[in-house]
PDB file of C-alpha atoms in Angstrom:
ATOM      1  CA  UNK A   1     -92.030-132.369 112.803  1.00 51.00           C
ATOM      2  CA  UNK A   2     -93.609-129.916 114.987  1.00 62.00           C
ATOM      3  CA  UNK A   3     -92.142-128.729 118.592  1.00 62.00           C
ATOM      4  CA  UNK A   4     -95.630-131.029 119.883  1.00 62.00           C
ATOM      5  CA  UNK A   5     -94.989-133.813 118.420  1.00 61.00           C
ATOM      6  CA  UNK A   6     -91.045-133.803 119.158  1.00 76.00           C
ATOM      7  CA  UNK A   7     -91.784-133.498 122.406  1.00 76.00           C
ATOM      8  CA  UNK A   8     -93.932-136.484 122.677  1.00 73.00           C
ATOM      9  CA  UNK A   9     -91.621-138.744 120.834  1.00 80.00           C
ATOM     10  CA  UNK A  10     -89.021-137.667 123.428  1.00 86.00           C
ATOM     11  CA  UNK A  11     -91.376-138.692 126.403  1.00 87.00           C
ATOM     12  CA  UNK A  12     -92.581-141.808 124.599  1.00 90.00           C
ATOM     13  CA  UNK A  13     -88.408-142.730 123.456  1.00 93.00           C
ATOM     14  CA  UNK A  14     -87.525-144.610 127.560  1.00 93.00           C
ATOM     15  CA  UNK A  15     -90.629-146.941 126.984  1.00 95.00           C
ATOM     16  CA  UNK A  16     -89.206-147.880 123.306  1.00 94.00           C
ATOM     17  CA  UNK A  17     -85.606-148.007 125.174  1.00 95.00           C
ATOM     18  CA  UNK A  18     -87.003-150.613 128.177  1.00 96.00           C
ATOM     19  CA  UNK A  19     -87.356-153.090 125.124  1.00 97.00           C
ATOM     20  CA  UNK A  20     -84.541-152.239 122.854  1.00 97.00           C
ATOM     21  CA  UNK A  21     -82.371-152.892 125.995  1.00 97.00           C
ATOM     22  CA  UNK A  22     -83.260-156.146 126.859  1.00 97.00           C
ATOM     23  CA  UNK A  23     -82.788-157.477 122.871  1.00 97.00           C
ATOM     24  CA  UNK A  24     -86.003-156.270 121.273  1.00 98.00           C
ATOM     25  CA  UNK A  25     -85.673-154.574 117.356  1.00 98.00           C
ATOM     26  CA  UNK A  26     -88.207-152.248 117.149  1.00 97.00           C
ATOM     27  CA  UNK A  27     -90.071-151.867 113.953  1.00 97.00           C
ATOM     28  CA  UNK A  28     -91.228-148.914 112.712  1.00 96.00           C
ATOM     29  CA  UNK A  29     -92.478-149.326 109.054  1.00 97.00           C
ATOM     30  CA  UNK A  30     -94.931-151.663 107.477  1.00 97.00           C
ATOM     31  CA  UNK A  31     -92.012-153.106 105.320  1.00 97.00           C
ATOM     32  CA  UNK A  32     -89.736-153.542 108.810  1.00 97.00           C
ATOM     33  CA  UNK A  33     -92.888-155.909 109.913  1.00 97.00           C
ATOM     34  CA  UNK A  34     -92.999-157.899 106.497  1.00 96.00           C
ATOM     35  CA  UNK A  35     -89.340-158.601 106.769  1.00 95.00           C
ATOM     36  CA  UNK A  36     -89.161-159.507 110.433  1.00 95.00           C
ATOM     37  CA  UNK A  37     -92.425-161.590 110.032  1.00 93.00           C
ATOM     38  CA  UNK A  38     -91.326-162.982 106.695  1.00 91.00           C
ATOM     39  CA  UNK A  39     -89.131-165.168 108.058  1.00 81.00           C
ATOM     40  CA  UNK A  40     -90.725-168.718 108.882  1.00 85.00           C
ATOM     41  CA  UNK A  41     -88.303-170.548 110.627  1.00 89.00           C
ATOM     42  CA  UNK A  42     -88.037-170.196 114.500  1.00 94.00           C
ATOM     43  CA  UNK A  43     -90.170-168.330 116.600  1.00 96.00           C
ATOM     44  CA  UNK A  44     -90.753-164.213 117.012  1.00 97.00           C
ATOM     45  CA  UNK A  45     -92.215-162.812 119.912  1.00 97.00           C
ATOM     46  CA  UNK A  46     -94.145-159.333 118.913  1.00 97.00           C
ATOM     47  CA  UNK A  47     -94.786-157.137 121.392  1.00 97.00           C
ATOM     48  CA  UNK A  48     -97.113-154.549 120.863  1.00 96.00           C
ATOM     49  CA  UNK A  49     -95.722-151.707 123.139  1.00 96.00           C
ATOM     50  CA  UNK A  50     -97.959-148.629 124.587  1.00 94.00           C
ATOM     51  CA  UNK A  51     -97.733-145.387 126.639  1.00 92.00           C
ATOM     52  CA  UNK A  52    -100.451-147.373 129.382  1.00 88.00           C
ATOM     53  CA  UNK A  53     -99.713-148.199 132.831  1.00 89.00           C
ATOM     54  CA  UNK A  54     -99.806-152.046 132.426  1.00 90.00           C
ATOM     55  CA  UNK A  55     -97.184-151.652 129.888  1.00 93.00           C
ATOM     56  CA  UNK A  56     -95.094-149.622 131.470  1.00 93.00           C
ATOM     57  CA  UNK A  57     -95.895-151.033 135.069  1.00 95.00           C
ATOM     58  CA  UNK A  58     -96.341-154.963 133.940  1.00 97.00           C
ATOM     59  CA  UNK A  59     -95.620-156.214 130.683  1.00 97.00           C
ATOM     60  CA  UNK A  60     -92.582-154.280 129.802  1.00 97.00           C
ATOM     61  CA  UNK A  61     -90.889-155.749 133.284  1.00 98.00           C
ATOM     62  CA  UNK A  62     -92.534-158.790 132.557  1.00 98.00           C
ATOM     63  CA  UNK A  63     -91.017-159.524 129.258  1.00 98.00           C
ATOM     64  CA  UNK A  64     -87.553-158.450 130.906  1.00 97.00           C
ATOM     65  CA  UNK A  65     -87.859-161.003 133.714  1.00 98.00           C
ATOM     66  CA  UNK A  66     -89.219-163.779 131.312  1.00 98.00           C
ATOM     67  CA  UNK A  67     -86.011-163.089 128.999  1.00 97.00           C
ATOM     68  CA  UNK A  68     -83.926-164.195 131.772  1.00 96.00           C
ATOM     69  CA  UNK A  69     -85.003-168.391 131.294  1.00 93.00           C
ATOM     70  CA  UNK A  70     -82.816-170.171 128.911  1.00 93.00           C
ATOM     71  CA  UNK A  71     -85.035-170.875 126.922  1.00 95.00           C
ATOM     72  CA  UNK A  72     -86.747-167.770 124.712  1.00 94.00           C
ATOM     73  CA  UNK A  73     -87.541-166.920 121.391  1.00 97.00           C
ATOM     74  CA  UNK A  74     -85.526-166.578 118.319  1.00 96.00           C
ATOM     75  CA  UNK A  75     -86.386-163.383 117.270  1.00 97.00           C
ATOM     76  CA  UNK A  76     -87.562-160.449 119.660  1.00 98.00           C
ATOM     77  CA  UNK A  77     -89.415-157.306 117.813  1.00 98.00           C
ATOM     78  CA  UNK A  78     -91.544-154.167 118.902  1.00 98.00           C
ATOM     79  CA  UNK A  79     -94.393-151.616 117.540  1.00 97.00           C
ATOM     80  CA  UNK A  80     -95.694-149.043 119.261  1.00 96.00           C
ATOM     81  CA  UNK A  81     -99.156-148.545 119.307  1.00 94.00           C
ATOM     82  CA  UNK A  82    -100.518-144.991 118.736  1.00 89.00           C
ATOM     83  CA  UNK A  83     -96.975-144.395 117.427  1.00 91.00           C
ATOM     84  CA  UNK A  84     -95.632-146.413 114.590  1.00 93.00           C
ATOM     85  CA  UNK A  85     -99.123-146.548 112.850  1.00 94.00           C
ATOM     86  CA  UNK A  86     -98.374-148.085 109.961  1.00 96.00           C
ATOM     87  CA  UNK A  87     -96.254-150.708 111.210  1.00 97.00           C
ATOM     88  CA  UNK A  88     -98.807-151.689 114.429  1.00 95.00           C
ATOM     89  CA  UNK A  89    -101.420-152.164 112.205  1.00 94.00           C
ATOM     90  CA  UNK A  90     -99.349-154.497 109.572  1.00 95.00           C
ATOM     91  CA  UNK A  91     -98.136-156.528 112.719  1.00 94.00           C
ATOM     92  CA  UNK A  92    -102.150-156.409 114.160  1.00 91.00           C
ATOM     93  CA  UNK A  93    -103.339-158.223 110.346  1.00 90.00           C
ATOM     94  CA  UNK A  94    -100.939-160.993 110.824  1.00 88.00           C
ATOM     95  CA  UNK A  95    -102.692-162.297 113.875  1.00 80.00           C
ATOM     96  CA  UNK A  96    -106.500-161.992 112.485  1.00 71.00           C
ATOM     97  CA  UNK A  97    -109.548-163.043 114.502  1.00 76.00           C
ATOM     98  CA  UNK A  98    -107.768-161.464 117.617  1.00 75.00           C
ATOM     99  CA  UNK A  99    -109.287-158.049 118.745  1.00 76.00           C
ATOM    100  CA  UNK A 100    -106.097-155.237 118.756  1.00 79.00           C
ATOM    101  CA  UNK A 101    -105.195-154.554 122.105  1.00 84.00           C
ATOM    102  CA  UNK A 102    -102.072-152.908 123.670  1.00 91.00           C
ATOM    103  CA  UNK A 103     -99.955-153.720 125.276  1.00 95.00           C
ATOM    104  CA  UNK A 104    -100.018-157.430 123.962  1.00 95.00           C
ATOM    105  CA  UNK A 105     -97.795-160.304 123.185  1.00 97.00           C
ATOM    106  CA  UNK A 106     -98.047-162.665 120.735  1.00 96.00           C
ATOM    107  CA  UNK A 107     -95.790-165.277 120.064  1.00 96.00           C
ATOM    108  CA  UNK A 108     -94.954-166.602 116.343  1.00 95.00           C
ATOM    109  CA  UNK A 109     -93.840-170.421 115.458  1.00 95.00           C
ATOM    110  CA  UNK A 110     -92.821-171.122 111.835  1.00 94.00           C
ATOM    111  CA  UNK A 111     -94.921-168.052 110.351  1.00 91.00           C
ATOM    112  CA  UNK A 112     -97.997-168.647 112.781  1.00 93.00           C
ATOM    113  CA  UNK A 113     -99.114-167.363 115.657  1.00 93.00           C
ATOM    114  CA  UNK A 114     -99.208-170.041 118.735  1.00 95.00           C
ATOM    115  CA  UNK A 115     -99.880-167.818 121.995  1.00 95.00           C
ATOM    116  CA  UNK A 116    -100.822-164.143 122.849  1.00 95.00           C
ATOM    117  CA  UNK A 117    -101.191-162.417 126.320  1.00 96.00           C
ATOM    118  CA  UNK A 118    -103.961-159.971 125.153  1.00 94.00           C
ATOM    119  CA  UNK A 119    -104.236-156.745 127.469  1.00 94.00           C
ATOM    120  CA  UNK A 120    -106.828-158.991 129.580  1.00 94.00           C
ATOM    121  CA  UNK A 121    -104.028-161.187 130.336  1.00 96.00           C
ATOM    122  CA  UNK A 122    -101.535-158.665 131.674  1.00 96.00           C
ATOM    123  CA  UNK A 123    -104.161-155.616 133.241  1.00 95.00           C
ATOM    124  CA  UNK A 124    -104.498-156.180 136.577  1.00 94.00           C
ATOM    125  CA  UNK A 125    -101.610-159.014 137.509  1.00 96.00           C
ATOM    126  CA  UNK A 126     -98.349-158.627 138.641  1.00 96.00           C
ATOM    127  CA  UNK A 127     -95.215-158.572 136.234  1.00 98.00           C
ATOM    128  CA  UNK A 128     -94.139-161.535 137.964  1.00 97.00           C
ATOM    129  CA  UNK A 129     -97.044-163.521 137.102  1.00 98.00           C
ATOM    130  CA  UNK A 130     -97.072-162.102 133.308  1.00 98.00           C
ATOM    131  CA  UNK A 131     -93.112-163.246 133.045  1.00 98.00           C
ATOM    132  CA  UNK A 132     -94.014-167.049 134.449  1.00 98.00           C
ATOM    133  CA  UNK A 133     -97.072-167.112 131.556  1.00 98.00           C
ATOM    134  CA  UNK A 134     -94.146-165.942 129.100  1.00 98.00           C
ATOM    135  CA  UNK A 135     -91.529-168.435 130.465  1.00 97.00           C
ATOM    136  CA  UNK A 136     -94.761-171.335 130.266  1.00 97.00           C
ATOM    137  CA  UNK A 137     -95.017-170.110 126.939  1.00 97.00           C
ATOM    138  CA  UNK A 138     -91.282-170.162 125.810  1.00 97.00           C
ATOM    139  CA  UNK A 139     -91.231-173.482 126.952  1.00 97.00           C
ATOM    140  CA  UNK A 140     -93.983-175.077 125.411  1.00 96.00           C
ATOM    141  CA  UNK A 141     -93.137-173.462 121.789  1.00 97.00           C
ATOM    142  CA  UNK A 142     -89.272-172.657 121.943  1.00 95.00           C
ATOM    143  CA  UNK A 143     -87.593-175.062 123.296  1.00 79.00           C
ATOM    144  CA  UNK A 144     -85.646-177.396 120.482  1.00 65.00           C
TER     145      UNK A 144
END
């Protein structure tokens, strides 16, 4: 790896730590994605992590705050856009007819997808409101 690119992943590794903290598995790898998604039963919630402000400044906080109901999702995983390539774009083609966009959230019920914050959703509103929309959708599709 050159002293470039080590130097990015070191400025890029405290937004992957903000959701590695709070319970999130990152996956890096294609394969990573195919097992984590590969499992049917319960619900996932994939978020698609960037290096943009409204990640950093409202959806990483947001999922944080939403985390904090008692009711959330089974399973918590993480690409990285621009970063983890391969993996971003395996977890992008199991959620088809939806435009990529990062950061986004998408939320997985038995193998399918049942609600997404797309970058529309989260640009421009506060982390507070993001983390209600979460906890609305937690409820609706998590709870037993």
């Amino acid at each position: 790896m050159s002293l470039e690119l080590d130097f990015y992943a070191m400025m890029v590794q405290p937004m992957r730590d903000e959701l590695t903290e709070i319970g999130f598995r990152e996956l890096r790898t294609a394969e990573e994605v195919d097992e984590a998604l590969g499992n049917k039963d319960g619900t996932t919630l994939v978020f698609v992590n960037s290096v943009c402000g409204c990640a950093g400044g409202i959806a990483r906080p947001a999922a944080g705050m939403a985390l904090q109901s008692e009711v959330h999702p089974d399973n918590l995983v993480t690409v990285f856009a621009g970063q983890d390539k391969d993996a971003t774009k395996r977890a992008r083609e199991q959620y088809i007819n939806m435009p990529p966009s990062s950061p986004s959230i998408f939320l997985f019920k038995n193998g399918e997808v049942v609600d997404a914050l797309h970058r529309s959703d989260i640009e421009g509103f506060d982390a507070d409101v993001v983390a209600a929309r979460l906890q609305e959708m937690f409820k609706q599709h998590c709870a037993a």
